[in-house]
PDB file of C-alpha atoms in Angstrom:
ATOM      1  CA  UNK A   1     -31.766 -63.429  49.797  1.00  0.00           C
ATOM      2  CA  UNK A   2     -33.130 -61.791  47.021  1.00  0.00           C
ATOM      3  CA  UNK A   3     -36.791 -61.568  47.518  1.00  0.00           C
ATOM      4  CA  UNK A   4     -39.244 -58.703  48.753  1.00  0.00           C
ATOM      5  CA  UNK A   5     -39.991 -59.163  52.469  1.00  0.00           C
ATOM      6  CA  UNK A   6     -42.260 -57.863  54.849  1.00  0.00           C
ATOM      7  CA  UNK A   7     -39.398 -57.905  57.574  1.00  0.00           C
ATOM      8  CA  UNK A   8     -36.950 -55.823  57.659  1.00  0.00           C
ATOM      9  CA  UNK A   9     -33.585 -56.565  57.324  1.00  0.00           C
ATOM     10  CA  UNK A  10     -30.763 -54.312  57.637  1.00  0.00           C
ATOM     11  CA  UNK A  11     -27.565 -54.841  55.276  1.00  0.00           C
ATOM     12  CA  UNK A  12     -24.558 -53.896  56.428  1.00  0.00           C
ATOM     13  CA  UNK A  13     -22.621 -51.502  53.341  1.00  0.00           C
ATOM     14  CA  UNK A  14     -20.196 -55.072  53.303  1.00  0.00           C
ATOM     15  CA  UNK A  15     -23.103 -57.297  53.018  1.00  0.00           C
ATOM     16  CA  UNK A  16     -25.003 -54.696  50.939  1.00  0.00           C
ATOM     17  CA  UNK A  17     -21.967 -54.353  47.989  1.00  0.00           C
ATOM     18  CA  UNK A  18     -21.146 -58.210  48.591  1.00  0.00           C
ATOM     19  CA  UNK A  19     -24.875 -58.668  47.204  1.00  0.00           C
ATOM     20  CA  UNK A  20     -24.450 -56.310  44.409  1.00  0.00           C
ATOM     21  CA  UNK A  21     -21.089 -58.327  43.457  1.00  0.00           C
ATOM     22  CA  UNK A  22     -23.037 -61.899  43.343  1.00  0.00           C
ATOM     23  CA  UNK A  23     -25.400 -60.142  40.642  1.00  0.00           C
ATOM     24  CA  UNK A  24     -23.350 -58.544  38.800  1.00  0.00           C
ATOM     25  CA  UNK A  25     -21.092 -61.656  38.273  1.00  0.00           C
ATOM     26  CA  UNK A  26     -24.488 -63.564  37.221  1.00  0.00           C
ATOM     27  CA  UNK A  27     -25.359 -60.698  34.148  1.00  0.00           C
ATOM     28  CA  UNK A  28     -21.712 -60.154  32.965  1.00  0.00           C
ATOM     29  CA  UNK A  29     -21.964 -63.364  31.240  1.00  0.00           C
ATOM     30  CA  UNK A  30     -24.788 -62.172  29.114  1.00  0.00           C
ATOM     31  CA  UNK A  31     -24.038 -58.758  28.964  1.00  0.00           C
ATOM     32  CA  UNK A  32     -20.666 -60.049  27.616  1.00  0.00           C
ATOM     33  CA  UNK A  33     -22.480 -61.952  24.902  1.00  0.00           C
ATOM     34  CA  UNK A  34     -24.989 -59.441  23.917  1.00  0.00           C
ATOM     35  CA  UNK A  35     -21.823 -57.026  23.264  1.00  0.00           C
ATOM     36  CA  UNK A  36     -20.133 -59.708  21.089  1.00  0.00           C
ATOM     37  CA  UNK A  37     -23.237 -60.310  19.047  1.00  0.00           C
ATOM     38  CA  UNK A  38     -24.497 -56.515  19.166  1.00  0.00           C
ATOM     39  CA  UNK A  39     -27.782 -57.220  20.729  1.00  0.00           C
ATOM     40  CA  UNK A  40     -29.237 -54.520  22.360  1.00  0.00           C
ATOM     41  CA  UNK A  41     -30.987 -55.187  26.026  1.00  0.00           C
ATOM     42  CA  UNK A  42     -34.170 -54.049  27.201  1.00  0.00           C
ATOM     43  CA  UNK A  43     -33.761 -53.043  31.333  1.00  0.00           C
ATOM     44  CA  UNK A  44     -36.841 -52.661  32.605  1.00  0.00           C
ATOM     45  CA  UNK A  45     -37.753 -51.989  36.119  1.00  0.00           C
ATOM     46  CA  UNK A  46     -40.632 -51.550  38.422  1.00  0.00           C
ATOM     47  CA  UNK A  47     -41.632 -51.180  41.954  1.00  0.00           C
ATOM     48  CA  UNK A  48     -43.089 -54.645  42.094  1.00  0.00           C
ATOM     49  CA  UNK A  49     -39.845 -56.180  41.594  1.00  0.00           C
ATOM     50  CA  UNK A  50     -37.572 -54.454  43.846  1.00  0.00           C
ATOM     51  CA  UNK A  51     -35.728 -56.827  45.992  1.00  0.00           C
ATOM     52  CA  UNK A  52     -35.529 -56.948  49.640  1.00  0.00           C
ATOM     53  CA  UNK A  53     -32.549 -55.782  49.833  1.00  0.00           C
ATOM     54  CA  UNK A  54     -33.276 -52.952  47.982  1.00  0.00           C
ATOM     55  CA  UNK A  55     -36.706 -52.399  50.284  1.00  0.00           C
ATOM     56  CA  UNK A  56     -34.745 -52.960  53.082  1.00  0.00           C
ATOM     57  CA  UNK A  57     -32.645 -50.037  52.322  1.00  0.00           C
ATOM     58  CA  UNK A  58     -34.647 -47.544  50.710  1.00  0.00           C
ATOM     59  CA  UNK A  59     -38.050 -48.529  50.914  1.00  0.00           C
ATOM     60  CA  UNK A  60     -40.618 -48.670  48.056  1.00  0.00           C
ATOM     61  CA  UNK A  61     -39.221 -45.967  46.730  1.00  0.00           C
ATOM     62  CA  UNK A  62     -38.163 -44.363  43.090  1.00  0.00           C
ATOM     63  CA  UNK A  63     -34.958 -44.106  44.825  1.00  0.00           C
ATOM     64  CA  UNK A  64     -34.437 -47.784  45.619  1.00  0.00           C
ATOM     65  CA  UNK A  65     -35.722 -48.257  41.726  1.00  0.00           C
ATOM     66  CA  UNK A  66     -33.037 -45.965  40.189  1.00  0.00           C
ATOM     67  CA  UNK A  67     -30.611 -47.923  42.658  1.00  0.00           C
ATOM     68  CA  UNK A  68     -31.598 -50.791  41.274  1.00  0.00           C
ATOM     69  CA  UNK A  69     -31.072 -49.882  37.695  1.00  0.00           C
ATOM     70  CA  UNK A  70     -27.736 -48.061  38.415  1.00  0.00           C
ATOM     71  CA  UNK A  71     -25.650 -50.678  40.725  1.00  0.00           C
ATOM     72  CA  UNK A  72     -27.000 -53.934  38.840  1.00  0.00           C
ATOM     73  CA  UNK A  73     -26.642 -52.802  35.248  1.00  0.00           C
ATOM     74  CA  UNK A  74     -24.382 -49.760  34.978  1.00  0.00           C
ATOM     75  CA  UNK A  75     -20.964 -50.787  35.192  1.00  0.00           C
TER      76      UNK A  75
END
């Protein structure tokens, strides 16, 4: 479940990092590419976008936005 909610749902840290794993095996593809080719990627975030996963965590928060930046696209 990737999708902002109005429920809350609480991740366990397992289920939490096991989500973080599914998306980062979906980018690295690309990401891989992009380096091959030297394309440069644009990231950009906002809080209309944040997951809920991410909500579910830390809210609708610049928190939960820099955690979304930092576990999805820094490796």
């Amino acid at each position: 479940m990737d999708k902002k909610i109005s429920v809350k749902i609480n991740y366990t840290d397992k289920e939490y990092s096991d989500e973080l794993k599914k998306i980062k095996q979906g980018i690295s593809p690309l990401i891989k590419i992009c380096k091959q080719h030297g394309t440069v990627i644009r990231i950009g975030i906002n809080h209309g976008s944040l997951s809920g996963r991410i909500v579910s965590r830390y809210g609708d928060t610049p928190k939960g936005m820099v955690d979304r930046l930092w576990n999805t696209f820094i490796f």
